[in-house]
Tab-separated table of C-alpha atoms in Angstrom:
chain	number	residue	atom	x	y	z
A	5	MET	CA	13.810	31.920	-7.565
A	6	THR	CA	10.376	31.733	-9.032
A	7	ARG	CA	7.751	33.974	-7.453
A	8	TYR	CA	4.514	32.145	-7.040
A	9	GLY	CA	0.988	33.421	-6.800
A	10	ASP	CA	-1.748	32.375	-4.375
A	11	GLU	CA	-3.757	30.040	-6.632
A	12	LEU	CA	-4.542	26.466	-5.543
A	13	ALA	CA	-4.115	23.277	-7.512
A	14	VAL	CA	-4.633	19.574	-6.723
A	15	VAL	CA	-2.385	16.922	-8.247
A	16	THR	CA	-3.424	13.296	-7.975
A	17	VAL	CA	-1.504	10.350	-9.435
A	18	THR	CA	-3.834	7.876	-11.142
A	19	TYR	CA	-3.350	4.306	-12.108
A	20	SER	CA	-6.703	2.735	-12.999
A	21	PRO	CA	-8.420	4.336	-9.976
A	22	GLY	CA	-11.918	3.076	-10.781
A	23	GLU	CA	-14.934	4.709	-9.234
A	24	THR	CA	-12.915	6.130	-6.327
A	25	LEU	CA	-11.842	8.998	-8.594
A	26	ASP	CA	-15.454	10.098	-9.118
A	27	ARG	CA	-15.959	10.302	-5.360
A	28	PHE	CA	-12.636	12.227	-5.017
A	29	LEU	CA	-13.766	14.877	-7.449
A	30	ALA	CA	-17.326	15.071	-6.232
A	31	THR	CA	-16.315	15.641	-2.625
A	32	LEU	CA	-13.543	18.050	-3.582
A	33	THR	CA	-16.206	20.666	-4.403
A	34	ARG	CA	-17.090	20.889	-0.715
A	35	ALA	CA	-13.495	21.073	0.497
A	36	THR	CA	-12.885	24.729	-0.470
A	37	THR	CA	-14.717	27.803	-1.689
A	38	ARG	CA	-11.796	28.616	-3.969
A	39	GLN	CA	-11.382	27.714	-7.592
A	40	VAL	CA	-9.199	24.621	-7.955
A	41	ARG	CA	-7.327	23.277	-10.909
A	42	VAL	CA	-6.994	19.473	-10.792
A	43	VAL	CA	-4.211	17.643	-12.627
A	44	LEU	CA	-4.593	13.896	-13.090
A	45	ALA	CA	-0.966	12.723	-13.544
A	46	ASP	CA	-1.761	9.343	-15.069
A	47	ASN	CA	0.751	6.487	-14.752
A	48	GLY	CA	-0.825	4.297	-17.416
A	49	SER	CA	-4.477	3.711	-16.476
A	50	THR	CA	-6.397	1.190	-18.558
A	51	ASP	CA	-9.901	1.643	-17.051
A	52	GLY	CA	-10.623	4.974	-18.764
A	53	ALA	CA	-11.633	6.602	-15.453
A	54	PRO	CA	-9.093	9.551	-15.625
A	55	GLU	CA	-9.983	10.337	-19.274
A	56	ARG	CA	-13.726	10.408	-18.449
A	57	ALA	CA	-13.218	12.593	-15.424
A	58	ALA	CA	-11.177	15.140	-17.397
A	59	ALA	CA	-13.730	15.193	-20.180
A	60	SER	CA	-16.575	15.914	-17.736
A	61	ALA	CA	-15.068	18.965	-15.957
A	62	ASP	CA	-13.373	22.094	-17.252
A	63	ASN	CA	-11.091	22.364	-14.264
A	64	VAL	CA	-9.734	18.799	-14.558
A	65	VAL	CA	-6.715	18.060	-16.756
A	66	PHE	CA	-5.606	14.618	-17.924
A	67	LEU	CA	-1.782	14.364	-18.025
A	68	PRO	CA	-0.274	11.096	-19.207
A	69	THR	CA	3.161	10.667	-17.623
A	70	GLY	CA	4.360	8.161	-20.266
A	71	GLY	CA	4.509	5.137	-18.042
A	72	ASN	CA	4.169	3.828	-14.524
A	73	LEU	CA	6.654	6.210	-12.903
A	74	GLY	CA	5.664	5.575	-9.329
A	75	TYR	CA	3.842	7.923	-6.969
A	76	GLY	CA	6.526	10.539	-6.300
A	77	ALA	CA	7.772	10.861	-9.889
A	78	GLY	CA	4.168	11.062	-11.139
A	79	ALA	CA	3.334	13.800	-8.625
A	80	ASN	CA	6.460	15.720	-9.678
A	81	ARG	CA	5.270	15.620	-13.314
A	82	GLY	CA	1.858	16.959	-12.314
A	83	VAL	CA	3.296	19.810	-10.251
A	84	ALA	CA	5.710	20.746	-13.067
A	85	GLU	CA	2.760	21.316	-15.390
A	86	LEU	CA	1.389	24.122	-13.246
A	87	GLY	CA	2.080	27.749	-13.967
A	88	PRO	CA	3.671	30.183	-11.449
A	89	GLU	CA	0.251	31.463	-10.362
A	90	TYR	CA	-0.167	28.258	-8.378
A	91	GLY	CA	1.743	28.750	-5.139
A	92	TRP	CA	-0.214	26.097	-3.253
A	93	VAL	CA	-0.354	22.491	-4.438
A	94	VAL	CA	-2.194	19.609	-2.903
A	95	VAL	CA	-0.743	16.157	-3.668
A	96	ALA	CA	-3.385	13.510	-2.820
A	97	ASN	CA	-4.310	9.947	-3.577
A	98	PRO	CA	-7.364	9.558	-5.823
A	99	ASP	CA	-9.072	7.343	-3.267
A	100	LEU	CA	-9.818	10.175	-0.799
A	101	GLU	CA	-13.134	11.664	0.237
A	102	TRP	CA	-12.746	15.296	1.235
A	103	GLY	CA	-14.304	16.624	4.396
A	104	GLU	CA	-16.368	19.814	4.428
A	105	GLY	CA	-14.020	22.800	4.253
A	106	SER	CA	-10.901	20.570	4.670
A	107	LEU	CA	-8.769	22.478	2.121
A	108	ASP	CA	-9.849	25.819	3.482
A	109	ALA	CA	-8.787	24.681	6.985
A	110	LEU	CA	-5.369	23.672	5.657
A	111	LEU	CA	-4.981	27.003	3.880
A	112	ALA	CA	-5.950	28.877	7.029
A	113	ALA	CA	-3.200	27.043	8.896
A	114	THR	CA	-0.598	28.431	6.436
A	115	LYS	CA	-1.254	31.938	7.942
A	116	ARG	CA	-0.380	30.621	11.403
A	117	TRP	CA	2.761	28.796	10.254
A	118	PRO	CA	4.682	31.072	7.834
A	119	ARG	CA	7.579	28.570	7.749
A	120	GLY	CA	5.242	25.686	7.094
A	121	GLY	CA	6.292	23.804	4.017
A	122	ALA	CA	3.850	20.849	4.161
A	123	PHE	CA	0.479	20.696	5.840
A	124	GLY	CA	-1.446	17.469	6.456
A	125	PRO	CA	-5.053	16.854	7.601
A	126	LEU	CA	-6.467	14.396	10.008
A	127	ILE	CA	-7.011	11.221	8.045
A	128	ARG	CA	-9.758	8.779	8.932
A	129	GLU	CA	-10.193	5.159	7.858
A	130	PRO	CA	-13.559	4.199	6.352
A	131	SER	CA	-14.443	2.773	9.806
A	132	GLY	CA	-14.028	6.267	11.302
A	133	GLU	CA	-10.765	5.359	13.074
A	134	VAL	CA	-8.081	8.067	13.005
A	135	TYR	CA	-5.047	6.997	11.016
A	136	PRO	CA	-1.726	8.086	12.594
A	137	SER	CA	-0.647	10.316	9.680
A	138	ALA	CA	1.682	12.674	11.538
A	139	ARG	CA	4.708	10.748	12.714
A	140	LEU	CA	8.327	11.060	13.950
A	141	GLN	CA	11.140	10.363	11.544
A	142	PRO	CA	12.100	6.670	11.667
A	143	SER	CA	15.523	6.756	13.263
A	144	LEU	CA	17.580	3.636	12.922
A	145	GLY	CA	16.533	2.282	16.349
A	146	ARG	CA	12.927	3.435	16.200
A	147	GLY	CA	12.497	2.329	12.575
A	148	LEU	CA	13.998	-1.130	13.158
A	149	GLY	CA	11.888	-1.623	16.330
A	150	HIS	CA	8.752	-0.756	14.417
A	151	ALA	CA	9.651	-2.949	11.405
A	152	VAL	CA	10.504	-6.001	13.530
A	153	PHE	CA	7.727	-5.835	16.079
A	154	GLY	CA	4.978	-3.734	14.433
A	155	LYS	CA	3.030	-6.754	13.101
A	156	VAL	CA	3.510	-9.218	15.909
A	157	TRP	CA	3.453	-6.778	18.834
A	158	PRO	CA	1.478	-3.673	17.745
A	159	GLY	CA	1.729	-2.000	21.152
A	160	ASN	CA	5.540	-2.096	21.273
A	161	PRO	CA	7.198	1.117	22.457
A	162	TRP	CA	9.041	1.787	19.228
A	163	THR	CA	5.843	1.667	17.140
A	164	ARG	CA	3.926	3.754	19.674
A	165	GLU	CA	6.641	6.427	19.687
A	166	TYR	CA	7.109	6.426	15.911
A	167	ARG	CA	3.362	6.642	15.197
A	168	GLN	CA	2.931	9.248	17.980
A	169	GLU	CA	0.037	7.201	19.358
A	170	GLY	CA	0.108	8.942	22.669
A	171	ALA	CA	0.033	12.435	21.276
A	172	GLU	CA	-3.055	14.528	21.659
A	173	ILE	CA	-4.935	15.357	18.439
A	174	GLY	CA	-4.019	18.982	18.032
A	175	GLU	CA	-2.242	21.226	15.588
A	176	ARG	CA	1.541	20.601	15.840
A	177	THR	CA	4.694	19.985	13.907
A	178	ALA	CA	5.644	16.462	12.865
A	179	GLY	CA	8.649	14.620	11.434
A	180	TRP	CA	6.643	13.736	8.340
A	181	LEU	CA	3.078	13.702	7.091
A	182	SER	CA	1.226	11.080	5.076
A	183	GLY	CA	1.629	11.613	1.311
A	184	SER	CA	-1.966	10.470	0.803
A	185	CYS	CA	-2.987	14.118	1.333
A	186	LEU	CA	-0.467	17.005	1.542
A	187	LEU	CA	-0.874	20.722	1.020
A	188	LEU	CA	2.559	21.929	-0.131
A	189	ARG	CA	3.931	25.439	-0.266
A	190	ARG	CA	5.417	25.334	-3.731
A	191	GLU	CA	8.433	27.371	-2.732
A	192	ALA	CA	9.284	24.692	-0.136
A	193	PHE	CA	8.621	21.895	-2.574
A	194	ASP	CA	11.009	23.459	-5.119
A	195	SER	CA	13.664	24.017	-2.456
A	196	VAL	CA	14.096	20.198	-2.125
A	197	ASN	CA	13.433	19.363	-5.811
A	198	GLY	CA	10.152	17.657	-4.985
A	199	PHE	CA	9.731	13.998	-4.358
A	200	ASP	CA	12.751	11.697	-4.775
A	201	PRO	CA	11.852	9.676	-7.894
A	202	ARG	CA	13.996	6.723	-6.721
A	203	TYR	CA	11.116	5.834	-4.395
A	204	PHE	CA	8.674	4.041	-6.633
A	205	MET	CA	6.131	3.598	-3.858
A	206	TYR	CA	6.195	4.136	-0.085
A	207	PHE	CA	8.594	6.261	1.983
A	208	GLU	CA	8.557	9.007	-0.660
A	209	ASP	CA	6.551	11.063	1.904
A	210	VAL	CA	8.877	10.186	4.785
A	211	ASP	CA	11.853	11.213	2.710
A	212	LEU	CA	10.139	14.433	1.563
A	213	GLY	CA	9.224	15.398	5.164
A	214	ASP	CA	12.817	14.855	6.324
A	215	ARG	CA	14.292	16.923	3.473
A	216	ILE	CA	11.733	19.689	3.945
A	217	ALA	CA	12.717	19.923	7.640
A	218	ARG	CA	16.447	19.882	6.796
A	219	ALA	CA	15.825	22.811	4.391
A	220	GLY	CA	14.434	24.865	7.252
A	221	TRP	CA	10.674	24.336	6.660
A	222	LEU	CA	8.120	22.757	8.949
A	223	ASN	CA	5.740	19.813	8.518
A	224	VAL	CA	2.467	20.866	10.184
A	225	TYR	CA	-0.361	18.581	11.207
A	226	VAL	CA	-3.781	20.295	10.978
A	227	PRO	CA	-6.455	18.041	12.468
A	228	ASP	CA	-9.209	20.716	11.934
A	229	ALA	CA	-9.048	19.511	8.308
A	230	GLU	CA	-10.414	15.999	7.821
A	231	VAL	CA	-10.401	13.537	4.924
A	232	VAL	CA	-11.296	9.871	4.638
A	233	HIS	CA	-8.857	7.480	2.921
A	234	ILE	CA	-10.872	4.716	1.301
A	235	GLY	CA	-7.954	2.544	0.215
A	236	GLY	CA	-6.310	2.149	-3.173
A	237	VAL	CA	-7.842	0.019	-5.908
A	238	SER	CA	-4.637	-0.087	-7.950
A	239	THR	CA	-2.354	-1.132	-5.085
A	240	ALA	CA	-4.809	-3.875	-4.047
A	241	LYS	CA	-4.360	-5.455	-7.456
A	242	SER	CA	-0.646	-6.104	-6.891
A	243	SER	CA	-0.301	-6.368	-3.079
A	244	ASN	CA	2.792	-8.544	-3.139
A	245	ARG	CA	4.555	-6.143	-5.458
A	246	MET	CA	3.647	-3.251	-3.210
A	247	LEU	CA	4.859	-5.153	-0.197
A	248	ALA	CA	8.223	-5.655	-1.891
A	249	ALA	CA	8.321	-1.966	-2.848
A	250	HIS	CA	7.687	-1.038	0.799
A	251	HIS	CA	10.624	-3.050	2.075
A	252	SER	CA	12.928	-1.791	-0.705
A	253	SER	CA	12.006	1.782	0.061
A	254	ALA	CA	12.530	1.305	3.791
A	255	TYR	CA	16.061	0.092	3.154
A	256	ARG	CA	16.774	2.973	0.705
A	257	TYR	CA	15.621	5.535	3.299
A	258	LEU	CA	17.907	4.191	5.994
A	259	ALA	CA	20.860	3.582	3.653
A	260	ASP	CA	20.670	7.154	2.347
A	261	ARG	CA	21.038	8.516	5.857
A	262	HIS	CA	23.767	6.171	7.092
A	263	ARG	CA	26.558	6.393	4.537
A	264	GLY	CA	30.124	5.299	4.916
A	265	PRO	CA	32.037	2.086	5.686
A	266	GLN	CA	31.275	2.285	9.422
A	267	TRP	CA	27.562	1.675	8.658
A	268	ALA	CA	28.108	-1.202	6.163
A	269	PRO	CA	27.820	-4.120	8.605
A	270	LEU	CA	24.651	-2.753	10.187
A	271	LEU	CA	23.042	-1.969	6.820
A	272	LEU	CA	23.870	-5.470	5.636
A	273	ALA	CA	22.026	-6.830	8.678
A	274	VAL	CA	19.133	-4.486	7.962
A	275	ARG	CA	18.947	-5.674	4.349
A	276	LEU	CA	18.972	-9.320	5.400
A	277	GLY	CA	16.364	-8.724	8.094
A	278	LEU	CA	14.004	-6.838	5.749
A	279	GLY	CA	14.419	-9.581	3.166
A	280	LEU	CA	13.501	-12.243	5.709
A	281	ARG	CA	10.537	-10.164	6.854
A	282	LEU	CA	9.338	-9.778	3.307
A	283	ARG	CA	9.474	-13.520	2.603
A	284	LEU	CA	7.536	-14.295	5.778
A	285	LEU	CA	4.836	-11.732	5.070
A	286	THR	CA	4.548	-12.802	1.410
A	287	ARG	CA	4.230	-16.470	2.425
A	288	ARG	CA	1.543	-15.556	4.989
A	289	ARG	CA	-0.419	-13.648	2.281
């Protein structure tokens, strides 16, 4: 087993991120007093933003992944480039704005949770609204209830339970944490072989949180740390494709956890239901 040091690195997966990357890097300087190495795991940007960012700062490295690998696989490539001195790795979207001391607050929480494998901050929308980033795992019943009724009946009990909407904002464990900003104990990340590369986009964080918990680690929500998620430029360019990826990943997640012939009829119904939902949402768009 590799022995890791206490250095901190940030890995962000870029795909023509535009000006959001500049804001990401500018606000990162206020997130921690520590030295930070930043790896831009680039999935094929054409806007030149990652190259310019790396050229303008000594601590920023441009790492082409060789193609559009998806979020999880791109993050894995970025983490793999780090030496053993980096025992703490933040995986974050390039469209974040970091709050004052946010990374230091996450690192402080690691002292309180020695079995913590993943730590997530409070995430705000640009409007200031708190995004429900620390959720329960989507069990078959809870997940289907949320998928079916989430858009047409936002206050349904399955969605409220899954999103933990009634939970007080306080430091606690969660089933999974949003992959838009995660501080990972590298030992824990290694123990589950990182993100599952089969998830091109969406549910890679749900899957990671589940596997981290199964490996004996904890997912810890740390609302003392705050970031703002602006919203992705690259995903907005291909919203229908991302919508399809979301439904495909949702099915993969459930199918992976319900194997065997006894689950086949139910999984077939789930696949058909998700396909119908995708067609309706795409037509509405």
